[in-house]
Amino acid sequence: MKRKLQWFILIGLVSFSFIPSTVSAAETGGSMASRLGAVTLIPPLVAIALAFLTKNVVLSLFLGIFSGTIIAQYAGGANILTGIIFGFTDIIDYILNSLADPWNAGIILQVLVIGGLIALITSSGGARAIAEALAKKAKGPKSTQLITWTLGLLIFFDDYANALIVGPIMRPVSDKMKISRERLAFLIDATAAPIAGIALISTWIGYEVGLINDAYLSIGQEVNAYGVFLQTIPYRFYNILMLFFVVLTSMTLREFGPMKKAQERARDTHQLIAQGATLESEEEELEVVAKGTPSIWSALIPIGALILFSFIGFYTDGRQAILASDNTALIQTVQNAPFSFVTLRETFGASDASVVLFQAALIASIIALVMGVIKGHFSFGKGIDIWVSGMKTLMITGVILLLAWSLSGVMGELGTADYLVSLLSDTLPAFLLPTVIFLLGAVISFATGTSYGTMGILMPLAIPLATAMDPGNADFIVMSAGAVLTGAIFGDHSSPISDTTILSSMGAGSNLLDHVKTQLPYAIAIAVVSVLFGYLPTAFGMNVFIVLPIGFLAVIAVVFLLGKKVDTMQPEHTDK
């Protein structure tokens, strides 16, 4: 291991020596990318490779950022020594800038407060009660996984909320059925961004619709951007097929690759996480201090409040943002029809999800605290201690998120994504464009850990390219737009430095890298099906509603050809 690490560091240092020294420190990421070329890929490669080599995510992300700041310094004219010195100090700037960003700060606060909320619910016995209630419905691994999938669909409005709510609720039931934590993390992750990205109303809508609108305006067309978004949904092959894949593998209990080994380990040794694996969040068994029989209402009411106040917050926050804008037509719509579908769609899209979810989690925490005190489960002071202890368990998750965002900032300065985009050939055949956009989006999103950033980079390129390659074919443009949105989600779903991946593994109580390792073959398999039985046939002119059923059949074939049934329970306890 040490020898591999030494060689990796040596290769990285040698790569630095080929960086042109004529690059100005003031250059943008785009111009930097044109000069640095493949060197801009070093930071994400360092972070990802070291994460798998060392099994230490924090150290790997830190060194990935460090390699990027050294490159930026050296590209600005510094020598190796001063580049290392000032590159180290630059790390602090990136971390501070990441934390100073209101969106990021809101996510950190949201994560911590939901950790405190979960602790209160657990300590009052509510989590145990709801787990026991679900266990009555969950008669075996099949029904447990299907219930998890259903809960994931119900928390459709935000991928972060999905990851943070579903995992803690289903973990006790999943553990009872001896389902590996890696499988639970996959179930959560596969119903987070894939469903939030295509939901008719969610925190993603405003961003996606805005990108589509701007891209069409760039080619001189004014369109109903939300209508175009709706048209892209049938072309979101990865999202749709992944949701189907989860149901199919849950019903058949068929697994393949590392996930099969994880499920067999859980079945044969009852080890829900791999031996020697560490968890990114401290998984402590919180003390249940409730007197008498725990009530499911101690969990349902706070969680229900979290969801209710999230919806209220999305509406009110988005409404304020719209009323403060200069979009006269939209303002009139909001004022004249405050609860119409259009208003709900626009307000949800315009809201600041990070702030809203933090506020909703805080209100839910207060409700859980007051309920615990009134029912005599704990004193007010004890409840505060429990809440703070719950936040502490997720502190390391906040650290990982900050480092992941900082790495993204470094790559933005170097122009990593711009370099990847520049690899797109000008002589590309038209029928390959949606596939190449999908794959390029996946690579950028995987390397940078952000689906939003990838969408923002590719959408302004994809729609003009599609228009130029196949003029007058509106479906081809819509398909290409769908490829951008879907490819970004595929890469983000697979990336070990994606915040949704991090939160999903944390919510499930799984080791992050084990989650990535077991999920990646599944994500790749569905991506391959999406290309071969999705984008290529539709690009040749086949109707998308004929292609989709073929895609479903292809997924069934993959599961039954590659998968083998792994029932984690004894026969007398399995579903019938």
Coordinates of C-alpha atoms in Angstrom, one line a residue:
M1 CA 0.0 0.0 0.0
K2 CA 2.8 2.4 0.9
R3 CA 4.6 1.7 -2.3
K4 CA 1.5 2.4 -4.4
L5 CA 1.0 5.6 -2.5
Q6 CA 4.6 6.7 -3.1
W7 CA 4.3 6.0 -6.9
F8 CA 1.0 7.9 -7.0
I9 CA 2.6 11.0 -5.3
L10 CA 5.6 10.7 -7.6
I11 CA 3.4 10.7 -10.7
G12 CA 1.5 13.7 -9.5
L13 CA 4.7 15.7 -8.8
V14 CA 6.1 14.8 -12.3
S15 CA 2.8 15.9 -13.8
F16 CA 3.2 19.3 -12.1
S17 CA 6.5 19.8 -13.9
F18 CA 4.7 19.9 -17.3
I19 CA 2.3 22.7 -16.3
P20 CA 3.0 25.8 -18.4
S21 CA 4.3 28.6 -16.3
T22 CA 2.9 31.3 -18.5
V23 CA -0.6 31.1 -17.1
S24 CA -1.8 34.2 -15.3
A25 CA -3.3 33.8 -11.8
A26 CA -6.2 35.9 -12.9
E27 CA -7.2 33.7 -15.7
T28 CA -10.7 32.1 -15.7
G29 CA -11.2 28.4 -15.4
G30 CA -12.0 28.2 -19.2
S31 CA -8.7 29.7 -20.3
M32 CA -6.8 27.8 -17.6
A33 CA -8.3 24.6 -18.9
S34 CA -7.2 25.4 -22.5
R35 CA -3.6 25.8 -21.3
L36 CA -3.4 23.1 -18.6
G37 CA -5.3 20.4 -20.5
A38 CA -5.4 17.0 -18.8
V39 CA -3.5 18.4 -15.8
T40 CA -6.8 19.9 -14.6
L41 CA -8.0 16.3 -14.0
I42 CA -5.4 15.7 -11.3
P43 CA -7.4 17.0 -8.2
P44 CA -10.4 14.7 -8.7
L45 CA -8.2 11.8 -9.7
V46 CA -6.1 12.2 -6.6
A47 CA -9.2 12.5 -4.4
I48 CA -11.0 9.5 -5.9
A49 CA -7.9 7.2 -6.2
L50 CA -6.6 7.9 -2.7
A51 CA -10.1 7.4 -1.3
F52 CA -10.1 3.9 -2.6
L53 CA -6.5 3.3 -1.7
T54 CA -6.5 4.7 1.8
K55 CA -10.2 4.2 2.8
N56 CA -9.9 7.7 4.4
V57 CA -12.3 10.1 2.7
V58 CA -11.3 13.2 4.7
L59 CA -7.6 12.7 4.0
S60 CA -8.3 12.0 0.3
L61 CA -10.4 15.0 -0.2
F62 CA -7.9 17.2 1.6
L63 CA -5.0 16.0 -0.6
G64 CA -7.2 16.4 -3.7
I65 CA -7.8 20.1 -2.8
F66 CA -4.1 20.5 -2.0
S67 CA -3.0 19.1 -5.4
G68 CA -5.4 21.6 -7.0
T69 CA -4.2 24.6 -5.1
I70 CA -0.5 23.7 -5.9
I71 CA -1.4 23.4 -9.6
A72 CA -3.1 26.8 -9.5
Q73 CA -0.2 28.4 -7.8
Y74 CA 2.4 26.9 -10.1
A75 CA 0.3 27.8 -13.1
G76 CA 0.3 31.4 -11.9
G77 CA 4.1 31.6 -12.0
A78 CA 5.0 30.2 -8.5
N79 CA 7.8 27.6 -8.2
I80 CA 7.2 24.2 -6.5
L81 CA 8.3 25.4 -3.0
T82 CA 6.2 28.5 -2.9
G83 CA 3.4 26.7 -4.7
I84 CA 3.3 24.2 -1.9
I85 CA 3.4 26.8 0.8
F86 CA 0.7 29.1 -0.7
G87 CA -1.2 26.2 -1.9
F88 CA -1.6 25.0 1.7
T89 CA -2.9 28.5 2.8
D90 CA -5.3 28.5 -0.2
I91 CA -7.0 25.4 1.2
I92 CA -8.2 27.5 4.2
D93 CA -9.6 30.1 1.8
Y94 CA -11.6 27.5 -0.2
I95 CA -13.0 25.9 3.0
L96 CA -14.0 29.3 4.4
N97 CA -15.6 30.3 1.1
S98 CA -17.5 27.0 1.0
L99 CA -18.8 27.6 4.5
A100 CA -19.5 31.3 3.8
D101 CA -21.8 30.3 0.9
P102 CA -25.4 30.7 2.2
W103 CA -26.5 27.5 0.4
N104 CA -23.7 25.4 1.8
A105 CA -24.1 26.8 5.3
G106 CA -27.8 26.0 5.1
I107 CA -27.0 22.4 4.1
I108 CA -24.6 22.0 7.0
L109 CA -27.1 23.4 9.5
Q110 CA -29.8 21.2 8.0
V111 CA -27.7 18.1 8.4
L112 CA -26.8 18.9 12.0
V113 CA -30.3 19.8 13.1
I114 CA -31.8 16.7 11.5
G115 CA -29.2 14.7 13.4
G116 CA -30.5 16.3 16.6
L117 CA -34.1 15.6 15.6
I118 CA -33.3 12.0 14.9
A119 CA -31.7 11.7 18.3
L120 CA -34.7 13.2 20.0
I121 CA -37.1 10.8 18.2
T122 CA -34.8 7.8 19.0
S123 CA -34.5 8.7 22.7
S124 CA -38.2 9.2 23.1
G125 CA -38.8 5.7 21.7
G126 CA -40.6 7.0 18.7
A127 CA -38.1 5.6 16.2
R128 CA -38.3 2.1 17.8
A129 CA -42.1 2.3 17.8
I130 CA -42.3 3.2 14.1
A131 CA -39.7 0.6 13.3
E132 CA -41.8 -2.0 15.1
A133 CA -44.9 -0.8 13.3
L134 CA -43.2 -1.0 9.9
A135 CA -41.8 -4.4 10.9
K136 CA -45.3 -5.8 11.1
K137 CA -45.8 -4.8 7.4
A138 CA -42.2 -5.8 6.5
K139 CA -42.4 -9.6 6.7
G140 CA -39.1 -10.2 5.0
P141 CA -36.4 -8.6 2.9
K142 CA -38.7 -8.1 -0.1
S143 CA -41.3 -6.1 1.6
T144 CA -38.7 -4.2 3.7
Q145 CA -37.0 -3.0 0.5
L146 CA -40.2 -2.1 -1.2
I147 CA -41.3 -0.1 1.8
T148 CA -38.0 1.7 1.7
W149 CA -38.5 2.4 -2.0
T150 CA -42.0 3.7 -1.4
L151 CA -40.8 6.0 1.4
G152 CA -38.2 7.3 -1.0
L153 CA -40.8 8.2 -3.5
L154 CA -42.9 9.9 -0.9
I155 CA -40.0 12.2 0.0
F156 CA -39.9 13.3 -3.7
F157 CA -39.5 17.0 -3.1
D158 CA -35.8 17.1 -2.1
D159 CA -33.0 14.6 -2.4
Y160 CA -31.2 15.7 0.8
A161 CA -34.4 15.4 2.8
N162 CA -34.9 11.9 1.3
A163 CA -31.4 10.7 2.3
L164 CA -31.7 12.1 5.9
I165 CA -35.2 10.9 6.6
V166 CA -35.6 7.5 5.0
G167 CA -32.4 6.0 6.3
P168 CA -32.8 6.5 10.1
I169 CA -36.5 5.3 9.8
M170 CA -35.8 2.1 7.9
R171 CA -32.4 1.2 9.3
P172 CA -33.8 -0.8 12.4
V173 CA -36.2 -2.7 10.2
S174 CA -33.6 -3.4 7.6
D175 CA -31.1 -4.5 10.2
K176 CA -33.7 -7.0 11.6
M177 CA -34.1 -8.5 8.1
K178 CA -30.2 -8.8 7.9
I179 CA -30.1 -6.5 4.9
S180 CA -26.6 -5.1 4.4
R181 CA -26.1 -1.4 5.1
E182 CA -24.7 -1.1 1.6
R183 CA -27.9 -2.3 0.1
L184 CA -29.9 0.1 2.3
A185 CA -27.7 3.0 1.2
F186 CA -28.3 2.0 -2.4
L187 CA -32.1 2.0 -1.9
I188 CA -31.9 5.5 -0.4
D189 CA -29.5 6.9 -3.0
A190 CA -31.4 5.4 -5.9
T191 CA -34.6 7.1 -4.8
A192 CA -33.1 10.5 -3.9
A193 CA -31.8 12.4 -7.0
P194 CA -33.4 10.1 -9.5
I195 CA -36.9 10.9 -8.3
A196 CA -36.3 14.6 -7.2
G197 CA -34.9 15.3 -10.7
I198 CA -38.1 14.3 -12.5
A199 CA -40.7 15.2 -9.9
L200 CA -43.3 17.7 -11.2
I201 CA -42.8 19.8 -8.1
S202 CA -39.4 19.7 -6.2
T203 CA -36.5 21.9 -5.2
W204 CA -34.8 21.0 -8.5
I205 CA -37.5 22.3 -10.8
G206 CA -36.6 26.0 -10.8
Y207 CA -33.0 25.3 -11.6
E208 CA -33.7 22.8 -14.4
V209 CA -36.4 24.9 -16.0
G210 CA -34.3 28.0 -15.7
L211 CA -31.4 26.3 -17.6
I212 CA -33.7 25.1 -20.3
N213 CA -35.2 28.5 -20.7
D214 CA -31.8 30.3 -21.0
A215 CA -30.5 27.7 -23.4
Y216 CA -33.5 28.2 -25.8
L217 CA -33.2 31.9 -25.5
S218 CA -29.6 31.6 -26.6
I219 CA -30.8 30.2 -30.0
G220 CA -33.5 32.8 -30.3
Q221 CA -36.5 30.7 -29.2
E222 CA -39.0 31.6 -26.5
V223 CA -40.6 28.5 -25.2
N224 CA -42.6 27.3 -22.2
A225 CA -39.6 26.0 -20.4
Y226 CA -41.7 23.9 -17.9
G227 CA -43.5 22.3 -20.8
V228 CA -40.1 21.4 -22.3
F229 CA -39.1 20.0 -18.9
L230 CA -42.2 17.8 -19.0
Q231 CA -41.3 16.6 -22.5
T232 CA -37.8 15.6 -21.3
I233 CA -39.2 13.2 -18.6
P234 CA -39.7 10.2 -21.0
Y235 CA -36.1 10.7 -22.2
R236 CA -34.8 10.6 -18.6
F237 CA -34.0 6.9 -19.1
Y238 CA -31.5 6.5 -16.3
N239 CA -33.9 7.9 -13.7
I240 CA -36.8 5.8 -14.8
L241 CA -34.9 2.6 -15.3
M242 CA -33.0 3.0 -12.0
L243 CA -36.3 3.3 -10.1
F244 CA -37.6 0.2 -11.9
F245 CA -34.3 -1.6 -11.2
V246 CA -34.7 -1.0 -7.5
V247 CA -38.2 -2.5 -7.5
L248 CA -37.2 -5.5 -9.6
T249 CA -34.1 -6.4 -7.5
S250 CA -36.1 -5.9 -4.3
M251 CA -38.9 -8.3 -5.5
T252 CA -36.5 -10.9 -6.9
L253 CA -33.8 -10.5 -4.3
R254 CA -31.3 -10.9 -7.1
E255 CA -27.9 -9.2 -6.7
F256 CA -24.6 -9.2 -8.6
G257 CA -21.1 -7.8 -8.2
P258 CA -19.9 -6.4 -4.8
M259 CA -23.5 -6.0 -3.7
K260 CA -24.1 -9.7 -3.9
K261 CA -21.1 -10.3 -1.7
A262 CA -22.3 -7.7 0.8
Q263 CA -25.7 -9.4 1.0
E264 CA -24.1 -12.8 1.4
R265 CA -21.9 -11.5 4.2
A266 CA -25.0 -10.1 6.0
R267 CA -26.8 -13.4 5.5
D268 CA -24.0 -15.8 6.5
T269 CA -22.1 -13.8 9.2
H270 CA -24.8 -11.3 10.2
Q271 CA -22.3 -8.5 9.7
L272 CA -24.3 -5.6 8.3
I273 CA -21.1 -3.7 7.5
A274 CA -17.8 -5.0 6.2
Q275 CA -15.4 -6.1 8.8
G276 CA -13.0 -3.3 9.7
A277 CA -15.1 -0.7 7.9
T278 CA -15.5 2.6 9.6
L279 CA -18.6 4.8 9.5
E280 CA -18.5 8.5 8.5
S281 CA -21.1 9.2 11.2
E282 CA -20.6 7.9 14.7
E283 CA -23.3 5.3 15.0
E284 CA -24.1 5.3 18.7
E285 CA -27.0 3.5 20.2
L286 CA -28.8 6.4 21.7
E287 CA -30.5 5.7 25.0
V288 CA -34.2 5.3 24.9
V289 CA -35.5 7.1 27.9
A290 CA -39.2 7.0 27.2
K291 CA -41.4 5.7 30.1
G292 CA -44.0 3.1 29.3
T293 CA -44.8 1.9 25.8
P294 CA -43.1 4.1 23.1
S295 CA -45.6 5.7 20.8
I296 CA -45.2 6.0 17.0
W297 CA -46.6 9.6 17.3
S298 CA -43.3 10.6 19.0
A299 CA -41.8 10.0 15.6
L300 CA -44.7 10.6 13.2
I301 CA -45.6 14.1 14.5
P302 CA -42.1 15.5 14.3
I303 CA -41.4 13.9 10.9
G304 CA -44.8 15.0 9.6
A305 CA -44.0 18.5 10.9
L306 CA -40.7 18.4 9.0
I307 CA -42.4 17.6 5.8
L308 CA -45.4 20.0 6.3
F309 CA -43.2 22.9 7.2
S310 CA -40.8 22.1 4.3
F311 CA -43.7 22.5 1.9
I312 CA -44.9 25.6 3.6
G313 CA -41.4 27.0 3.6
F314 CA -40.9 26.1 -0.1
Y315 CA -44.1 28.0 -0.9
T316 CA -43.5 31.1 1.2
D317 CA -39.8 31.5 0.5
G318 CA -40.3 31.0 -3.2
R319 CA -43.3 33.4 -3.2
Q320 CA -41.2 36.1 -1.6
A321 CA -38.4 35.5 -4.2
I322 CA -40.8 35.8 -7.1
L323 CA -42.5 38.9 -5.7
A324 CA -39.1 40.5 -5.3
S325 CA -38.2 39.7 -8.9
D326 CA -38.9 41.7 -12.1
N327 CA -41.0 39.0 -13.7
T328 CA -44.3 40.9 -14.0
A329 CA -46.3 38.1 -15.6
L330 CA -45.2 35.6 -12.9
I331 CA -45.9 38.0 -10.1
Q332 CA -49.4 38.5 -11.5
T333 CA -49.9 34.7 -11.6
V334 CA -48.8 34.2 -8.0
Q335 CA -51.0 37.1 -6.8
N336 CA -54.1 36.1 -8.9
A337 CA -53.9 32.3 -8.4
P338 CA -51.9 31.8 -5.2
F339 CA -52.5 28.0 -5.0
S340 CA -52.7 27.0 -8.6
F341 CA -50.4 24.3 -9.9
V342 CA -48.3 26.9 -11.9
T343 CA -47.8 28.9 -8.7
L344 CA -46.8 25.9 -6.6
R345 CA -44.4 24.8 -9.3
E346 CA -42.8 28.2 -9.6
T347 CA -42.6 28.9 -5.9
F348 CA -41.0 25.6 -5.1
G349 CA -38.5 26.1 -7.8
A350 CA -37.6 29.6 -6.7
S351 CA -37.2 28.7 -3.0
D352 CA -33.9 28.3 -1.2
A353 CA -34.1 24.7 -0.2
S354 CA -31.1 24.8 2.1
V355 CA -32.6 27.5 4.3
V356 CA -36.2 26.1 4.2
L357 CA -35.1 22.6 5.2
F358 CA -33.0 24.0 8.0
Q359 CA -35.9 26.0 9.3
A360 CA -38.3 23.0 9.0
A361 CA -35.9 20.7 10.8
L362 CA -35.5 23.3 13.6
I363 CA -39.3 23.6 14.1
A364 CA -39.6 19.8 14.0
S365 CA -36.9 19.5 16.6
I366 CA -38.7 22.0 18.9
I367 CA -41.9 19.9 18.5
A368 CA -40.1 16.7 19.3
L369 CA -38.4 18.3 22.3
V370 CA -41.7 19.7 23.7
M371 CA -43.5 16.4 23.1
G372 CA -40.8 14.6 25.0
V373 CA -40.9 17.0 28.0
I374 CA -44.8 16.9 28.1
K375 CA -44.9 13.1 28.0
G376 CA -42.2 12.9 30.7
H377 CA -39.7 11.1 28.6
F378 CA -37.0 13.5 29.6
S379 CA -36.5 16.9 31.2
F380 CA -36.0 20.0 29.1
G381 CA -32.3 20.1 29.9
K382 CA -31.8 16.4 29.1
G383 CA -33.7 16.9 25.8
I384 CA -31.3 19.7 24.8
D385 CA -28.3 17.4 25.7
I386 CA -29.8 14.7 23.5
W387 CA -30.4 17.1 20.6
V388 CA -26.8 18.4 20.8
S389 CA -25.4 14.9 21.0
G390 CA -27.3 14.0 17.9
M391 CA -25.8 16.9 16.1
K392 CA -22.3 15.8 17.2
T393 CA -22.7 12.4 15.5
L394 CA -23.1 14.1 12.1
M395 CA -20.2 16.5 12.6
I396 CA -17.9 14.4 10.4
T397 CA -20.5 14.5 7.6
G398 CA -20.3 18.3 7.7
V399 CA -16.5 18.1 7.4
I400 CA -16.8 15.8 4.4
L401 CA -19.3 18.1 2.7
L402 CA -17.1 21.1 3.3
L403 CA -14.1 19.4 1.8
A404 CA -16.2 18.1 -1.2
W405 CA -17.4 21.6 -1.9
S406 CA -13.9 23.0 -1.6
L407 CA -12.6 20.4 -4.1
S408 CA -15.4 21.5 -6.5
G409 CA -14.2 25.1 -6.0
V410 CA -10.6 24.3 -6.9
M411 CA -11.7 22.4 -10.0
G412 CA -13.9 25.4 -11.0
E413 CA -10.9 27.6 -10.9
L414 CA -8.7 25.2 -12.8
G415 CA -11.5 24.6 -15.4
T416 CA -11.7 20.8 -15.0
A417 CA -15.2 20.7 -16.4
D418 CA -14.3 23.1 -19.2
Y419 CA -11.5 20.8 -20.3
L420 CA -13.9 17.8 -20.3
V421 CA -16.4 19.7 -22.3
S422 CA -13.7 20.6 -24.8
L423 CA -13.2 16.9 -25.6
L424 CA -16.5 17.0 -27.5
S425 CA -15.7 16.5 -31.1
D426 CA -17.0 19.0 -33.7
T427 CA -17.4 16.2 -36.2
L428 CA -19.7 14.1 -34.1
P429 CA -22.5 12.3 -36.0
A430 CA -25.9 13.7 -35.0
F431 CA -27.3 10.4 -33.8
L432 CA -24.5 10.1 -31.2
L433 CA -25.0 13.6 -29.7
P434 CA -27.5 12.6 -26.9
T435 CA -25.3 9.6 -25.9
V436 CA -22.1 11.7 -25.8
I437 CA -23.9 14.4 -23.9
F438 CA -25.2 11.8 -21.4
L439 CA -21.7 10.3 -21.0
L440 CA -19.9 13.6 -20.8
G441 CA -22.4 14.8 -18.2
A442 CA -21.7 11.6 -16.2
V443 CA -17.9 12.1 -16.4
I444 CA -18.1 15.7 -15.3
S445 CA -20.6 15.0 -12.5
F446 CA -18.6 12.0 -11.3
A447 CA -15.4 14.0 -11.3
T448 CA -16.8 17.1 -9.7
G449 CA -19.5 15.6 -7.4
T450 CA -22.2 18.0 -8.5
S451 CA -25.1 17.4 -10.8
Y452 CA -26.2 21.1 -10.6
G453 CA -22.8 22.4 -11.8
T454 CA -22.8 19.8 -14.6
M455 CA -26.2 20.8 -15.8
G456 CA -25.2 24.4 -15.8
I457 CA -22.1 23.7 -17.9
L458 CA -23.7 21.4 -20.5
M459 CA -27.2 22.7 -21.0
P460 CA -26.1 26.0 -22.8
L461 CA -24.0 23.8 -25.1
A462 CA -26.4 20.9 -25.7
I463 CA -29.4 22.7 -27.0
P464 CA -27.5 24.9 -29.5
L465 CA -25.6 21.8 -30.6
A466 CA -28.7 19.8 -31.1
T467 CA -30.4 22.6 -33.0
A468 CA -27.3 22.9 -35.3
M469 CA -27.0 19.2 -35.9
D470 CA -30.6 18.4 -36.6
P471 CA -32.5 21.7 -37.5
G472 CA -36.2 21.6 -37.1
N473 CA -36.3 18.4 -35.0
A474 CA -37.8 19.6 -31.8
D475 CA -37.8 16.0 -30.3
F476 CA -34.1 15.8 -30.9
I477 CA -33.5 19.0 -28.9
V478 CA -35.7 17.8 -26.1
M479 CA -33.9 14.5 -26.0
S480 CA -30.5 16.2 -25.8
A481 CA -31.8 18.4 -22.9
G482 CA -33.0 15.3 -21.1
A483 CA -29.5 13.7 -21.7
V484 CA -27.9 16.6 -19.9
L485 CA -30.2 16.3 -16.9
T486 CA -29.9 12.6 -16.7
G487 CA -26.2 12.2 -17.3
A488 CA -25.6 14.7 -14.5
I489 CA -27.7 12.6 -12.1
F490 CA -25.9 9.3 -13.2
G491 CA -22.5 10.8 -12.5
D492 CA -23.6 12.4 -9.2
H493 CA -25.2 9.1 -8.2
S494 CA -22.0 7.2 -8.7
S495 CA -19.5 9.7 -7.3
P496 CA -17.8 9.2 -3.9
I497 CA -17.5 13.0 -3.5
S498 CA -21.2 13.8 -4.2
D499 CA -23.0 15.3 -1.3
T500 CA -26.1 13.0 -2.0
T501 CA -23.9 9.9 -2.0
I502 CA -22.3 11.0 1.3
L503 CA -25.7 11.8 2.9
S504 CA -27.2 8.5 1.7
S505 CA -24.4 6.4 3.2
M506 CA -24.6 8.4 6.4
G507 CA -28.4 7.9 6.6
A508 CA -28.1 4.2 6.1
G509 CA -25.2 3.8 8.6
S510 CA -22.9 2.5 5.8
N511 CA -19.3 3.1 5.1
L512 CA -19.1 5.6 2.2
L513 CA -16.6 3.8 0.0
D514 CA -18.4 0.5 0.5
H515 CA -21.6 2.2 -0.6
V516 CA -19.9 3.5 -3.7
K517 CA -18.2 0.3 -4.5
T518 CA -21.4 -1.8 -4.3
Q519 CA -23.6 0.8 -6.0
L520 CA -21.3 1.6 -8.9
P521 CA -21.8 -1.6 -10.9
Y522 CA -25.6 -1.1 -10.7
A523 CA -25.4 2.5 -11.8
I524 CA -23.1 1.5 -14.7
A525 CA -25.4 -1.3 -15.7
I526 CA -28.4 1.0 -15.9
A527 CA -26.4 3.6 -17.7
V528 CA -25.4 1.1 -20.4
V529 CA -29.0 0.1 -20.8
S530 CA -30.0 3.7 -21.0
V531 CA -27.6 4.3 -23.9
L532 CA -28.1 1.1 -25.8
F533 CA -31.9 0.8 -25.4
G534 CA -32.7 4.5 -24.8
Y535 CA -30.7 7.3 -26.4
L536 CA -29.4 5.4 -29.4
P537 CA -32.8 4.0 -30.6
T538 CA -34.6 7.3 -30.0
A539 CA -31.8 9.3 -31.8
F540 CA -32.4 7.1 -34.8
G541 CA -36.1 8.1 -34.7
M542 CA -37.8 5.3 -32.7
N543 CA -40.7 6.5 -30.6
V544 CA -39.7 7.0 -27.0
F545 CA -42.9 5.2 -25.7
I546 CA -41.8 2.2 -27.7
V547 CA -38.2 2.5 -26.5
L548 CA -39.1 2.7 -22.8
P549 CA -40.8 -0.8 -22.6
I550 CA -37.8 -2.2 -24.4
G551 CA -35.6 -0.6 -21.8
F552 CA -37.7 -2.3 -19.0
L553 CA -37.2 -5.6 -20.7
A554 CA -33.4 -5.0 -21.0
V555 CA -33.2 -4.3 -17.2
I556 CA -35.1 -7.5 -16.5
A557 CA -32.6 -9.4 -18.7
V558 CA -29.7 -7.8 -16.9
V559 CA -31.1 -8.7 -13.5
F560 CA -31.8 -12.3 -14.4
L561 CA -28.7 -12.9 -16.4
L562 CA -26.2 -11.4 -14.0
G563 CA -28.0 -11.6 -10.7
K564 CA -28.3 -14.5 -8.2
K565 CA -31.0 -14.7 -5.5
V566 CA -29.6 -13.8 -2.1
D567 CA -32.2 -14.2 0.7
T568 CA -30.8 -12.7 3.9
M569 CA -33.5 -14.4 6.1
Q570 CA -34.2 -18.0 7.0
P571 CA -36.8 -19.6 4.8
E572 CA -39.5 -19.5 7.5
H573 CA -39.2 -15.7 7.7
T574 CA -39.2 -14.8 4.1
D575 CA -42.0 -13.2 2.1
K576 CA -44.4 -15.5 0.4

